[in-house]
mmCIF file of C-alpha atoms and ligand atoms in Angstrom:
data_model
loop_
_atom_site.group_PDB
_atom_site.id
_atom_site.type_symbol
_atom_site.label_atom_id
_atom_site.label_comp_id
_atom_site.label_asym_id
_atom_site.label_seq_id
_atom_site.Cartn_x
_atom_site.Cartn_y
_atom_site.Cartn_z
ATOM 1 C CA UNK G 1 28.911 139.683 179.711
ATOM 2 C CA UNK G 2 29.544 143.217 180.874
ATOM 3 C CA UNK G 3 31.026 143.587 184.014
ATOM 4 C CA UNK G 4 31.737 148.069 184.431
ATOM 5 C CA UNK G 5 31.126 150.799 182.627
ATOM 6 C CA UNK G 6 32.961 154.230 182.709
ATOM 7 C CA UNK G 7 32.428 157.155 180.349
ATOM 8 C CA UNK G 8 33.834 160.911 179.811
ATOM 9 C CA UNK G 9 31.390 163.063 177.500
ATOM 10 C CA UNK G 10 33.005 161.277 174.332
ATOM 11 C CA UNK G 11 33.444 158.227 175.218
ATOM 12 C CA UNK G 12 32.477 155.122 176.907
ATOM 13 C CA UNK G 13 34.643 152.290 178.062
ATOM 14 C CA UNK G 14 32.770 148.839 178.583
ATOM 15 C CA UNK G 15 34.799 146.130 180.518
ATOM 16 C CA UNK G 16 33.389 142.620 179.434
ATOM 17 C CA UNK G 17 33.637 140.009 182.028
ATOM 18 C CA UNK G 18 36.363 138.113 180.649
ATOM 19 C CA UNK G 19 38.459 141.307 181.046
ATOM 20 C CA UNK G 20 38.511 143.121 177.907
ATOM 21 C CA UNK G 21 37.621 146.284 177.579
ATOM 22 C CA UNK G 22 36.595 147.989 174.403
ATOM 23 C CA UNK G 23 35.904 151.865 173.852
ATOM 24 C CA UNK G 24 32.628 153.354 171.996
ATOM 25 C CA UNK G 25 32.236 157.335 171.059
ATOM 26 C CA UNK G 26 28.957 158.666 171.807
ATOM 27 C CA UNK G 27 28.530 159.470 167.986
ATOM 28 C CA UNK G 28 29.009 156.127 167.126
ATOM 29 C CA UNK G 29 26.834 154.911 169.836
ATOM 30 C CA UNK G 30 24.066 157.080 168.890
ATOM 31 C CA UNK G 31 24.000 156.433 164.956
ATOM 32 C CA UNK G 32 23.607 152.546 165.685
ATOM 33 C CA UNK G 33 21.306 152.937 168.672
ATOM 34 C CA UNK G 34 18.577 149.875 168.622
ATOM 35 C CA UNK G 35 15.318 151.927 169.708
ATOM 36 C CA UNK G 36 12.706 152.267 167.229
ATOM 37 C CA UNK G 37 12.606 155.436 166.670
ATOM 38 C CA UNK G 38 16.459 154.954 165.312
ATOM 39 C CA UNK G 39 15.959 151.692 163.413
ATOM 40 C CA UNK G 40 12.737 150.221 161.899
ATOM 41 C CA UNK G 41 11.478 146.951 164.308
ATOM 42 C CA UNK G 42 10.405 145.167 161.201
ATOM 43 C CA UNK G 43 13.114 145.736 158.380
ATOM 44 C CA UNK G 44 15.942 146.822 160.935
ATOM 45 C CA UNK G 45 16.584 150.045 158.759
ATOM 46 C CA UNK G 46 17.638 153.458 160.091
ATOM 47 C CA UNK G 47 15.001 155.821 160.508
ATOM 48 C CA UNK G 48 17.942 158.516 160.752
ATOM 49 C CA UNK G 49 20.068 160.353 158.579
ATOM 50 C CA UNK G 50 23.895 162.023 160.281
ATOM 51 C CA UNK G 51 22.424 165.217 159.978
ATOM 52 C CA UNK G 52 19.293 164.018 162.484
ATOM 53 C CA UNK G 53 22.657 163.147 165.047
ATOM 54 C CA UNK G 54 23.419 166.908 166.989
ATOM 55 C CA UNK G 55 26.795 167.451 166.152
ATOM 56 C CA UNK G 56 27.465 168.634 169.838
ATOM 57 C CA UNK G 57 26.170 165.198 171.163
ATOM 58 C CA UNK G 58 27.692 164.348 174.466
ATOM 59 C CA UNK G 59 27.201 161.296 177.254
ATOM 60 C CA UNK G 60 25.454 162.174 180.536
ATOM 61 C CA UNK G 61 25.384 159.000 182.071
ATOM 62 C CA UNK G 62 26.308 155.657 181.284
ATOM 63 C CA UNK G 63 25.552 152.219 183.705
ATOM 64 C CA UNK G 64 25.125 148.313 183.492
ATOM 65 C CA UNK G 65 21.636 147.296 183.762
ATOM 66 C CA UNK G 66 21.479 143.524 183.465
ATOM 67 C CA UNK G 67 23.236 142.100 180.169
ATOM 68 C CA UNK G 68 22.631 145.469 178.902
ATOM 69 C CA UNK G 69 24.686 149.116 178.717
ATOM 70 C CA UNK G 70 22.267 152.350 179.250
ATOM 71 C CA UNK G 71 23.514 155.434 177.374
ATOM 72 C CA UNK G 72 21.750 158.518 177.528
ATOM 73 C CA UNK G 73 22.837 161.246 175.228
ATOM 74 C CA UNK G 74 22.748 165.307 175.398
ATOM 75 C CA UNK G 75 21.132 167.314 173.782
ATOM 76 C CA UNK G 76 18.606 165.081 173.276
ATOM 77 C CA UNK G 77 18.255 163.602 176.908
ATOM 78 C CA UNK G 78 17.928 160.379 175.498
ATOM 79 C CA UNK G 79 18.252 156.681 176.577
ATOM 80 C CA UNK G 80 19.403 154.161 175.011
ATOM 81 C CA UNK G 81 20.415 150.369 175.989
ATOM 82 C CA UNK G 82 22.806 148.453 173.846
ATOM 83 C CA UNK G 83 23.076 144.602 175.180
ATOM 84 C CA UNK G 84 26.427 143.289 176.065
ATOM 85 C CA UNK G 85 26.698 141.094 173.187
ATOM 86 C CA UNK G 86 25.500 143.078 170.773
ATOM 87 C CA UNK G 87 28.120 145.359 171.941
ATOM 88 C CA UNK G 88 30.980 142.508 172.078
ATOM 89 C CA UNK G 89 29.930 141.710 167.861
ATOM 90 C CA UNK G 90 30.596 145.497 166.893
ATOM 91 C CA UNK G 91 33.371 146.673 168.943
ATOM 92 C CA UNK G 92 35.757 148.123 166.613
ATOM 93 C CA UNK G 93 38.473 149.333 169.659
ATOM 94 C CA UNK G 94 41.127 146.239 168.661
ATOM 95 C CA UNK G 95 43.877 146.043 166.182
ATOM 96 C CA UNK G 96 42.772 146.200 162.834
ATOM 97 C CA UNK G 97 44.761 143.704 160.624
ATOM 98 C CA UNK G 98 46.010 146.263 157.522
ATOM 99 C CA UNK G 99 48.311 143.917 156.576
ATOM 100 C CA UNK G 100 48.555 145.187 152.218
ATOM 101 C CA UNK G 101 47.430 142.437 150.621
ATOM 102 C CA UNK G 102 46.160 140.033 152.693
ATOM 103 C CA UNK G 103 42.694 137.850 151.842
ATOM 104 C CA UNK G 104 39.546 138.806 153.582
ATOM 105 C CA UNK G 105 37.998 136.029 156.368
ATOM 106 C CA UNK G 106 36.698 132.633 155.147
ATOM 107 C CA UNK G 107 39.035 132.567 152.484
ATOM 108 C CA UNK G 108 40.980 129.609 151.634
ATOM 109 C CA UNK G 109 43.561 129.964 149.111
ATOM 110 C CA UNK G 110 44.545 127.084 147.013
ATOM 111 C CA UNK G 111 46.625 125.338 144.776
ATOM 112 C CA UNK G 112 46.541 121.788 142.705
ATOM 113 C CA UNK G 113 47.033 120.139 146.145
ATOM 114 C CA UNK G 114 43.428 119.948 146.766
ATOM 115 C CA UNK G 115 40.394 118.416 145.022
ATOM 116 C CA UNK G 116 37.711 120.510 143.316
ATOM 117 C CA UNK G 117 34.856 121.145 145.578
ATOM 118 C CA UNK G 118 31.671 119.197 144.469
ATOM 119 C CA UNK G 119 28.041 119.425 144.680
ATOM 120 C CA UNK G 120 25.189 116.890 143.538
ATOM 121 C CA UNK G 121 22.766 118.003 141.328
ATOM 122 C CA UNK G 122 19.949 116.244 143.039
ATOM 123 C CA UNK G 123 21.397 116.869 146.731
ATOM 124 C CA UNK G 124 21.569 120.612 146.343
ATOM 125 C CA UNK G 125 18.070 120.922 144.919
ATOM 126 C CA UNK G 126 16.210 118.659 148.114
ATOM 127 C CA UNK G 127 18.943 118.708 150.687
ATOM 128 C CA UNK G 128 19.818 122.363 152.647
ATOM 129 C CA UNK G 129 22.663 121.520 154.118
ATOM 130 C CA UNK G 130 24.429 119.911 150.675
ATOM 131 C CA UNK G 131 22.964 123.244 148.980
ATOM 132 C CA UNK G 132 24.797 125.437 151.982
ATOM 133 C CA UNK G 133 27.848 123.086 152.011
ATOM 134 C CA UNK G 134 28.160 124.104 148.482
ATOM 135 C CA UNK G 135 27.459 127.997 148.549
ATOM 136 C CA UNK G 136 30.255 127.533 151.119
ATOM 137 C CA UNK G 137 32.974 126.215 149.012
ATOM 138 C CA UNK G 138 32.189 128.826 146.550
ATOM 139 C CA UNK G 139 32.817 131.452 148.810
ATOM 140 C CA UNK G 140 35.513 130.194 150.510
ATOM 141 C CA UNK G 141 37.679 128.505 147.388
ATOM 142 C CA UNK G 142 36.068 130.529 144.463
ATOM 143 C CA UNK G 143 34.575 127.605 142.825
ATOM 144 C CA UNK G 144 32.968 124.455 142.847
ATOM 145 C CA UNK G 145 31.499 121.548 140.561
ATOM 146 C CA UNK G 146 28.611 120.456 140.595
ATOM 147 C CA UNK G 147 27.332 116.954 139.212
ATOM 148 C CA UNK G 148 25.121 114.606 138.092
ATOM 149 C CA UNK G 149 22.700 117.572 136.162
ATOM 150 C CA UNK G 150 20.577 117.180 133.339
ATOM 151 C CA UNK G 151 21.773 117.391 129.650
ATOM 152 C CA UNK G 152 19.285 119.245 128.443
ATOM 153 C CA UNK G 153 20.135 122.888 126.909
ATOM 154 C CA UNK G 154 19.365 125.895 129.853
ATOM 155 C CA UNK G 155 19.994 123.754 132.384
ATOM 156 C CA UNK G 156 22.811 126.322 133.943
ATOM 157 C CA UNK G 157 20.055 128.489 134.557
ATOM 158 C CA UNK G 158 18.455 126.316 136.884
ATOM 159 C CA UNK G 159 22.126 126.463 138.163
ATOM 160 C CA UNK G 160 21.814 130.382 138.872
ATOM 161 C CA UNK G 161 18.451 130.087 140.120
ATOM 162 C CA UNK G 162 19.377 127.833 142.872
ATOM 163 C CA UNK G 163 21.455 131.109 144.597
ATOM 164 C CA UNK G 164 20.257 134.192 142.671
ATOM 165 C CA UNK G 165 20.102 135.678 139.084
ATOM 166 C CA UNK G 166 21.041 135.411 135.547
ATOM 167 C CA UNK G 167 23.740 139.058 134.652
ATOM 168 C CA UNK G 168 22.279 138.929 131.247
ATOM 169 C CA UNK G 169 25.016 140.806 128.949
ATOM 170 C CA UNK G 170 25.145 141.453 124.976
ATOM 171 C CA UNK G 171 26.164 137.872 124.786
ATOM 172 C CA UNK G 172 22.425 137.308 125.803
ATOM 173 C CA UNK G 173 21.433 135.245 128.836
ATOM 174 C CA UNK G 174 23.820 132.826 128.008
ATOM 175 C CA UNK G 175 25.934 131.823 125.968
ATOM 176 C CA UNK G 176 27.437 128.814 123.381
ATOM 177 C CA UNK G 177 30.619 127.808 123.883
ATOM 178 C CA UNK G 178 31.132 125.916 120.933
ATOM 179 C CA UNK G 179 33.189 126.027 117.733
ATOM 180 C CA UNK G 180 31.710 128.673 115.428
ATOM 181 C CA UNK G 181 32.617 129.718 112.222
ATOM 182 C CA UNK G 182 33.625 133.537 112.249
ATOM 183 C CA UNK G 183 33.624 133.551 115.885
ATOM 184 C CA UNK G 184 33.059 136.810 117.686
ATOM 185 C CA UNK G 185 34.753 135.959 120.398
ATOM 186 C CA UNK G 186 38.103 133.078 120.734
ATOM 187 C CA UNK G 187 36.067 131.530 123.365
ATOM 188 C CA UNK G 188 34.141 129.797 120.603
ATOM 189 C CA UNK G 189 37.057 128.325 118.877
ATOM 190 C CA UNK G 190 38.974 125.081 119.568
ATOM 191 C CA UNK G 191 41.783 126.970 120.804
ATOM 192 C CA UNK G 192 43.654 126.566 123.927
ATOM 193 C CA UNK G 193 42.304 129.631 126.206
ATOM 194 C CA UNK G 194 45.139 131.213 128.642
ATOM 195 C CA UNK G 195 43.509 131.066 132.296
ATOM 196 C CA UNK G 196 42.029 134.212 132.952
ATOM 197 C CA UNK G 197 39.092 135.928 134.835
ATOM 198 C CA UNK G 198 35.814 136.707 132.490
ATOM 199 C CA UNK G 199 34.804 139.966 130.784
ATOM 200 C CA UNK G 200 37.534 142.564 132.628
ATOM 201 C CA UNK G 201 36.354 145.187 130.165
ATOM 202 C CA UNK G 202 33.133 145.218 132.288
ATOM 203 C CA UNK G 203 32.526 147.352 135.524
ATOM 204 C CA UNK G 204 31.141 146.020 137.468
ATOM 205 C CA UNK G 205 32.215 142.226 136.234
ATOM 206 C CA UNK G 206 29.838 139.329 136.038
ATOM 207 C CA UNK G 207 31.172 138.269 139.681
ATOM 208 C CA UNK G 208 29.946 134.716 138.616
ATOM 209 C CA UNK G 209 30.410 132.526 136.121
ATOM 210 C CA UNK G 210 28.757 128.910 135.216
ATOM 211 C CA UNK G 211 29.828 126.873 132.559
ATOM 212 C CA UNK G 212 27.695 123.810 132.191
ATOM 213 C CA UNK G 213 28.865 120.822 129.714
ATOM 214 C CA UNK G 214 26.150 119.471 127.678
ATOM 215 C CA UNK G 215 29.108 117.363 125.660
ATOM 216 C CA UNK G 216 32.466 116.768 125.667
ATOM 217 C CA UNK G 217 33.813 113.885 123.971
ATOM 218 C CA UNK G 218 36.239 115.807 121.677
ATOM 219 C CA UNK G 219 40.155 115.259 122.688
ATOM 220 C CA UNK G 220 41.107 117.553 124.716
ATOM 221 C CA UNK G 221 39.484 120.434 126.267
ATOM 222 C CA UNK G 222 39.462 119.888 130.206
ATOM 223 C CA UNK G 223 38.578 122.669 132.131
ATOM 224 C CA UNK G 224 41.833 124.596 134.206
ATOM 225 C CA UNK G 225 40.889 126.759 137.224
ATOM 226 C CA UNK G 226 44.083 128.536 139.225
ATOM 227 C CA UNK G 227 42.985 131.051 142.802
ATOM 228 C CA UNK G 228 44.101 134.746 141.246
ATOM 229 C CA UNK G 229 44.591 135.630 145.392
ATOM 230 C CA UNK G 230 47.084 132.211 145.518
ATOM 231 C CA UNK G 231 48.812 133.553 142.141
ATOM 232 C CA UNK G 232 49.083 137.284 143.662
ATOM 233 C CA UNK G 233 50.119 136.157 147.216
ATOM 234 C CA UNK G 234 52.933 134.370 145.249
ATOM 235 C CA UNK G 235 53.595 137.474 143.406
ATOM 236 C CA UNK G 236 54.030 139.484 146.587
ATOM 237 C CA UNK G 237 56.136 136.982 148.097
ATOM 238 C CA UNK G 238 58.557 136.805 145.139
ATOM 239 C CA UNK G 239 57.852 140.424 144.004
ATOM 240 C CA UNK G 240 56.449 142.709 146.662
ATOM 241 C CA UNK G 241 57.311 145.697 144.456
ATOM 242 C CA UNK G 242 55.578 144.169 141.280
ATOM 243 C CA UNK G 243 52.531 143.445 143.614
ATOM 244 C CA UNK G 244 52.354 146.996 144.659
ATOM 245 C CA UNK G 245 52.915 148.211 140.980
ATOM 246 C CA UNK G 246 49.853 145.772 139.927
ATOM 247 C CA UNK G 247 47.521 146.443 142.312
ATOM 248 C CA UNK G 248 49.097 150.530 142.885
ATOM 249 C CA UNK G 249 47.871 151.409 138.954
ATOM 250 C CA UNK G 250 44.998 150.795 136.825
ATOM 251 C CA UNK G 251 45.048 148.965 133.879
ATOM 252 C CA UNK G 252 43.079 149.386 130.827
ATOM 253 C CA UNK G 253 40.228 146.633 129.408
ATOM 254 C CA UNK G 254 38.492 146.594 125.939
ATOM 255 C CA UNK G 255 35.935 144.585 123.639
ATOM 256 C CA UNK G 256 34.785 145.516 120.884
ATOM 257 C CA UNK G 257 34.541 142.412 119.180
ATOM 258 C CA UNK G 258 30.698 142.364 117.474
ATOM 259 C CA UNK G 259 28.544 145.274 116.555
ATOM 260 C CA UNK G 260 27.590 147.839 118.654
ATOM 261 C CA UNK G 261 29.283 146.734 121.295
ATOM 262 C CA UNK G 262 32.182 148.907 122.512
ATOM 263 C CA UNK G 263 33.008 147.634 126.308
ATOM 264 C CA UNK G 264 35.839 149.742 128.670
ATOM 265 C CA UNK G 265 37.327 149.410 131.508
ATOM 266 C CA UNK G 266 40.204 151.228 133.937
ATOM 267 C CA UNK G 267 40.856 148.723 136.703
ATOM 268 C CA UNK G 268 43.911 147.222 138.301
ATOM 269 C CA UNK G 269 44.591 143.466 137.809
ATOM 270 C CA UNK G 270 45.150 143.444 141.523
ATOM 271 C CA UNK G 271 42.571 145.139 143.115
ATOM 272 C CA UNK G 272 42.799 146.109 147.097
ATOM 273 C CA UNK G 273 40.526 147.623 149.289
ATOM 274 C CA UNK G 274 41.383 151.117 150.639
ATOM 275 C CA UNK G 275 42.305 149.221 153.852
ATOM 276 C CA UNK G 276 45.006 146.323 152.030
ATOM 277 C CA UNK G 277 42.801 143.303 151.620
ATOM 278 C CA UNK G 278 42.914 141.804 148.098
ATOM 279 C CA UNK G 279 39.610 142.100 146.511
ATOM 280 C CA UNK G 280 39.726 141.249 142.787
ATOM 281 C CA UNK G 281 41.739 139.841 140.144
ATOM 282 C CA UNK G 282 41.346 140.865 136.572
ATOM 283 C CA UNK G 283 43.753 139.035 133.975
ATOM 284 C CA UNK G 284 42.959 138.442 130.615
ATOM 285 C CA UNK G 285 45.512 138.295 127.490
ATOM 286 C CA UNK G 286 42.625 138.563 125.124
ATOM 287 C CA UNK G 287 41.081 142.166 125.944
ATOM 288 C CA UNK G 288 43.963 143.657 127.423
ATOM 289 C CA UNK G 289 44.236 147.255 125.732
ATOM 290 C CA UNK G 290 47.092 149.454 125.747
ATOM 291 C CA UNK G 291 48.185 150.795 129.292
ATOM 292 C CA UNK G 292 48.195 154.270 129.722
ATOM 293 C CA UNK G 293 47.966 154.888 133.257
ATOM 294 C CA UNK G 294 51.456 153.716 134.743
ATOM 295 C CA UNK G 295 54.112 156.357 134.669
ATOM 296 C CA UNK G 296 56.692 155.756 132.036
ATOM 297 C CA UNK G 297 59.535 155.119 134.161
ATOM 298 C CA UNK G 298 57.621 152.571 135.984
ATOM 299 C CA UNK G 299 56.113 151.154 132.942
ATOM 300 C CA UNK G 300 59.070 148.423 132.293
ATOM 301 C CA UNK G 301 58.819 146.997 136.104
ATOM 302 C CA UNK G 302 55.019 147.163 135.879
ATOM 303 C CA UNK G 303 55.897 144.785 132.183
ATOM 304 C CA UNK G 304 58.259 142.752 134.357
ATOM 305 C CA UNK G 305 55.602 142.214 137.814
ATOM 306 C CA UNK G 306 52.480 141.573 134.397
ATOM 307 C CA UNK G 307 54.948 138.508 133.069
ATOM 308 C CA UNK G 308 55.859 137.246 136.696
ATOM 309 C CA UNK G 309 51.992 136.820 137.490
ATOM 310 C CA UNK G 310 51.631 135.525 134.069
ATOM 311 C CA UNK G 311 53.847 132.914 134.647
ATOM 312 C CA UNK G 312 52.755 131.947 137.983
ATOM 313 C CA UNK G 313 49.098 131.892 136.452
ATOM 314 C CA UNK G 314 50.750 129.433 134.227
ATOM 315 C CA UNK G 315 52.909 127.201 136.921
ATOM 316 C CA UNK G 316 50.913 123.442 136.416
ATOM 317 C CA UNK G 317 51.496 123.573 140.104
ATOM 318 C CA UNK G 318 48.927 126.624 140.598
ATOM 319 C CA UNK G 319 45.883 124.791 138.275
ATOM 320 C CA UNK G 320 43.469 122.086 139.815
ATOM 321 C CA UNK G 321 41.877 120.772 135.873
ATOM 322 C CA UNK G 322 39.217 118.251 135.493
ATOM 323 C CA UNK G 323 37.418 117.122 132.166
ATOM 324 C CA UNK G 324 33.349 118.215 132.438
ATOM 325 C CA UNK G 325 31.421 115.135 131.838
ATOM 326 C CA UNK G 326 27.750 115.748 130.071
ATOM 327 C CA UNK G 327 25.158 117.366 133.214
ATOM 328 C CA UNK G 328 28.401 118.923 134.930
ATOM 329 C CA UNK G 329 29.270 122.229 135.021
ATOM 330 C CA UNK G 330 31.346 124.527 138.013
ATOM 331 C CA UNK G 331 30.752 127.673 138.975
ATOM 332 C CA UNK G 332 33.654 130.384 139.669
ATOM 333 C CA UNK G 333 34.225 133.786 141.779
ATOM 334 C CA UNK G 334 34.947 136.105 138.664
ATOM 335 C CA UNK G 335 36.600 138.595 140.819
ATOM 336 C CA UNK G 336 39.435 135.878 142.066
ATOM 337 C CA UNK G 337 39.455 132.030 140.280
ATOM 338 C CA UNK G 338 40.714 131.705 136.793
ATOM 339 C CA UNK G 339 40.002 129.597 133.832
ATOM 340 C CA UNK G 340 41.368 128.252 131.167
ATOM 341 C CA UNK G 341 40.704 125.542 128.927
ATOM 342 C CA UNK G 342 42.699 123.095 126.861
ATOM 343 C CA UNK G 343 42.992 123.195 123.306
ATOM 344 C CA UNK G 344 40.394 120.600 121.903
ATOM 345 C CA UNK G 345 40.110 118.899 118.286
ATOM 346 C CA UNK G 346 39.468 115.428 116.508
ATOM 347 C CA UNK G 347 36.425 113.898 116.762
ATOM 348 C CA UNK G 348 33.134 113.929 118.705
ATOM 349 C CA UNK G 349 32.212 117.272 119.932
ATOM 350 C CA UNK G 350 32.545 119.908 122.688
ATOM 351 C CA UNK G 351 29.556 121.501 123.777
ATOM 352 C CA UNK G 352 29.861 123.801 126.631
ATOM 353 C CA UNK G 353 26.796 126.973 127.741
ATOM 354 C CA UNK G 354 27.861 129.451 129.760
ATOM 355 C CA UNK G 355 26.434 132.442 131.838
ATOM 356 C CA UNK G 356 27.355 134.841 134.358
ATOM 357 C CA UNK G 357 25.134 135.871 137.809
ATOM 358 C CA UNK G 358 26.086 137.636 140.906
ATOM 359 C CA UNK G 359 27.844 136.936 144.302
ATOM 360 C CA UNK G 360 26.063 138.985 146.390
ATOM 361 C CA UNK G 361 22.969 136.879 145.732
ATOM 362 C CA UNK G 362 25.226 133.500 146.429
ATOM 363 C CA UNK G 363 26.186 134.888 149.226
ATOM 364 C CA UNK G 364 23.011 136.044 150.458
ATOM 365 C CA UNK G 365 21.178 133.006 149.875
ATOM 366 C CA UNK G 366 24.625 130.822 151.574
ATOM 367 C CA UNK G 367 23.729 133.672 154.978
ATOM 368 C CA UNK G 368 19.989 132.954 154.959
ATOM 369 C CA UNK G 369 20.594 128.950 154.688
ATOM 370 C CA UNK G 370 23.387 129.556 157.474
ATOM 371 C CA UNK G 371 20.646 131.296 159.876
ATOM 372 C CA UNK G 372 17.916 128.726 159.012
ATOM 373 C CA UNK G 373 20.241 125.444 159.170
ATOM 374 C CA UNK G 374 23.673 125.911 161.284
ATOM 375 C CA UNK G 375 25.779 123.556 160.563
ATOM 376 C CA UNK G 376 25.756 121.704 164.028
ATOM 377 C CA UNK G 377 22.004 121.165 163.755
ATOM 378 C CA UNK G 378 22.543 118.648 161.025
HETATM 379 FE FE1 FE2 V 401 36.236 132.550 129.913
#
């Protein structure tokens, strides 16, 4: 694994034995040294704070031992060994992709093209590797069905409890989405619902969503998802400008829609990290409220880049729609997958409950199953 070491006072440069080489400063080295004084043996957590680090740290000496590389640091006359492939997982001396815009790793973006992800109700609760297989496709497409689930009301929260938690909200655990009178929100009418992503006026946003179908045999009313990072890659293929305008400025998010309730947010519908890679979508017609933060003469092209995603949002082309039977429900990333729903009327009924939980947990659970079941031990 490590074939030579050199080092100046700085640095160190580690040669692996298939010929790279990769550079670590004795800062860096020393903050994520393994020993246990620096990091807890049980929980793995640093015992150290920056300020413990000497600020005039230096390397005295630096060799192979075995798989392993032994720094020892000045002033503190201290040895530490790092092993080769620890070393190889956390080198950070390469060429860091910056590329504005681009999706993180293990995502997949998507179009109508492919088939909705699935799960089995009764697999995912027995079987760990259909329960990981699942977790998977959520965090690699942004959503997934799942099928064959009771019909009983609450159900979905079984559905959150199989990953993580319930975001309870001041729609309550969770929530009807049925046709009310004087609804307090249009997602309990039988209107058509533009796709969007879920509660935008919150910060932080439910990063999940379930909606679980407890009836649906009302005309209409099939479930639409769309990938926001497909519909923005579009956007900054077509309009690299109106990309950089979207995800360059914040908009603004509201509801106020029942009492006592007064929800805001300042957030861009395209949302980068400091470093270019696309990290949230937030589009939603309904609680849009009036932008204030893009400069007036870039206001019209910011308009102009708002309509083009709209519109690619809207391309049939971008949706993959299915009709929820009773016991099925799907699960979306709130922070990239949209939804929308068909208008629905006539007869029989529609009968949808929704709630929101966190990705974080998903993915935490999906890592812990990874680690305990790999997927070539099946
Ligand atoms: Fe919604």
């Amino acid at each position: 694994m490590l074939r030579n070491a050199t080092f100046d006072p700085s640095v160190v440069t580690v040669e692996f034995t298939d010929g790279t080489r990769s550079r670590f400063h004795a800062i860096w080295l020393r903050d994520n040294a393994l020993d246990p004084e620096t990091r807890a043996s049980g929980n793995g957590q640093r015992l150290i704070t920056i300020g413990d680090i000497p600020a005039d740290i230096t390397i005295s000496a630096a060799e192979i031992a075995g798989d392993a590389l032994q720094v020892t640091f000045l002033p503190e006359n201290k040895t530490v060994a790092f092993p080769g492939i620890w070393l190889a997982d956390h080198s950070y001396d390469r060429d860091h992709n910056v590329t504005f815009g681009r999706t993180g790793p293990g995502i997949t973006t998507w179009a109508d093209e492919i088939d909705a992800p699935s799960g089995d109700w009764g697999q995912v609760h027995s079987n760990a590797a259909a329960k990981r297989d699942w977790l998977a496709a959520i965090a690699e497409y942004g959503f997934a069905k799942l099928t064959g689930g009771p019909t009983e009301p609450e159900s979905l929260l079984q559905v959150a409890n199989l990953f993580g938690y319930v975001r309870e909200t001041n729609y309550g655990p969770y929530f009807e989405v049925r046709t009310e009178v004087n609804p307090t929100n249009l997602a309990y009418t039988g209107l058509g619902l533009q796709a969007h992503t879920d509660n935008p006026y919150r910060d932080p946003v439910p990063t999940l969503q379930i909606l679980y179908c407890l009836e649906n045999s009302a005309e209409g009313g099939d479930s639409i998802v769309v990938d926001g990072f497909r519909a923005a890659e579009r956007l900054r293929a077509e309009n690299p400008d109106g990309f950089a305008l979207l995800a360059g400025y914040p908009a603004r998010f509201e509801y106020k829609g029942s009492d006592g309730v007064c929800l805001r947010a300042r957030r861009p519908m395209i949302e980068l990290s400091p470093d270019g890679e696309m990290i949230g979508i937030r589009f939603n017609n309904r609680s849009s409220a009036p932008f204030v933060d893009v400069p007036f003469d870039k206001m019209e092209a910011y308009y102009a880049a708002y309509r083009q995603l709209g519109e690619i949002i809207d391309d049939p082309a971008m949706g993959v729609s299915f009709k929820l039977e009773p016991g099925e429900s799907f699960i979306v990333d709130n922070t990239r997958v949209l939804h929308a729903r068909l208008g629905y009327s006539g007869a029989g009924s529609r009968w949808l409950q929704g709630c929101y939980a966190d990705k974080d947990g998903l993915l935490s659970t999906l890592a812990a199953i990874e680690m305990a079941v790999p997927e070539a031990a099946e």
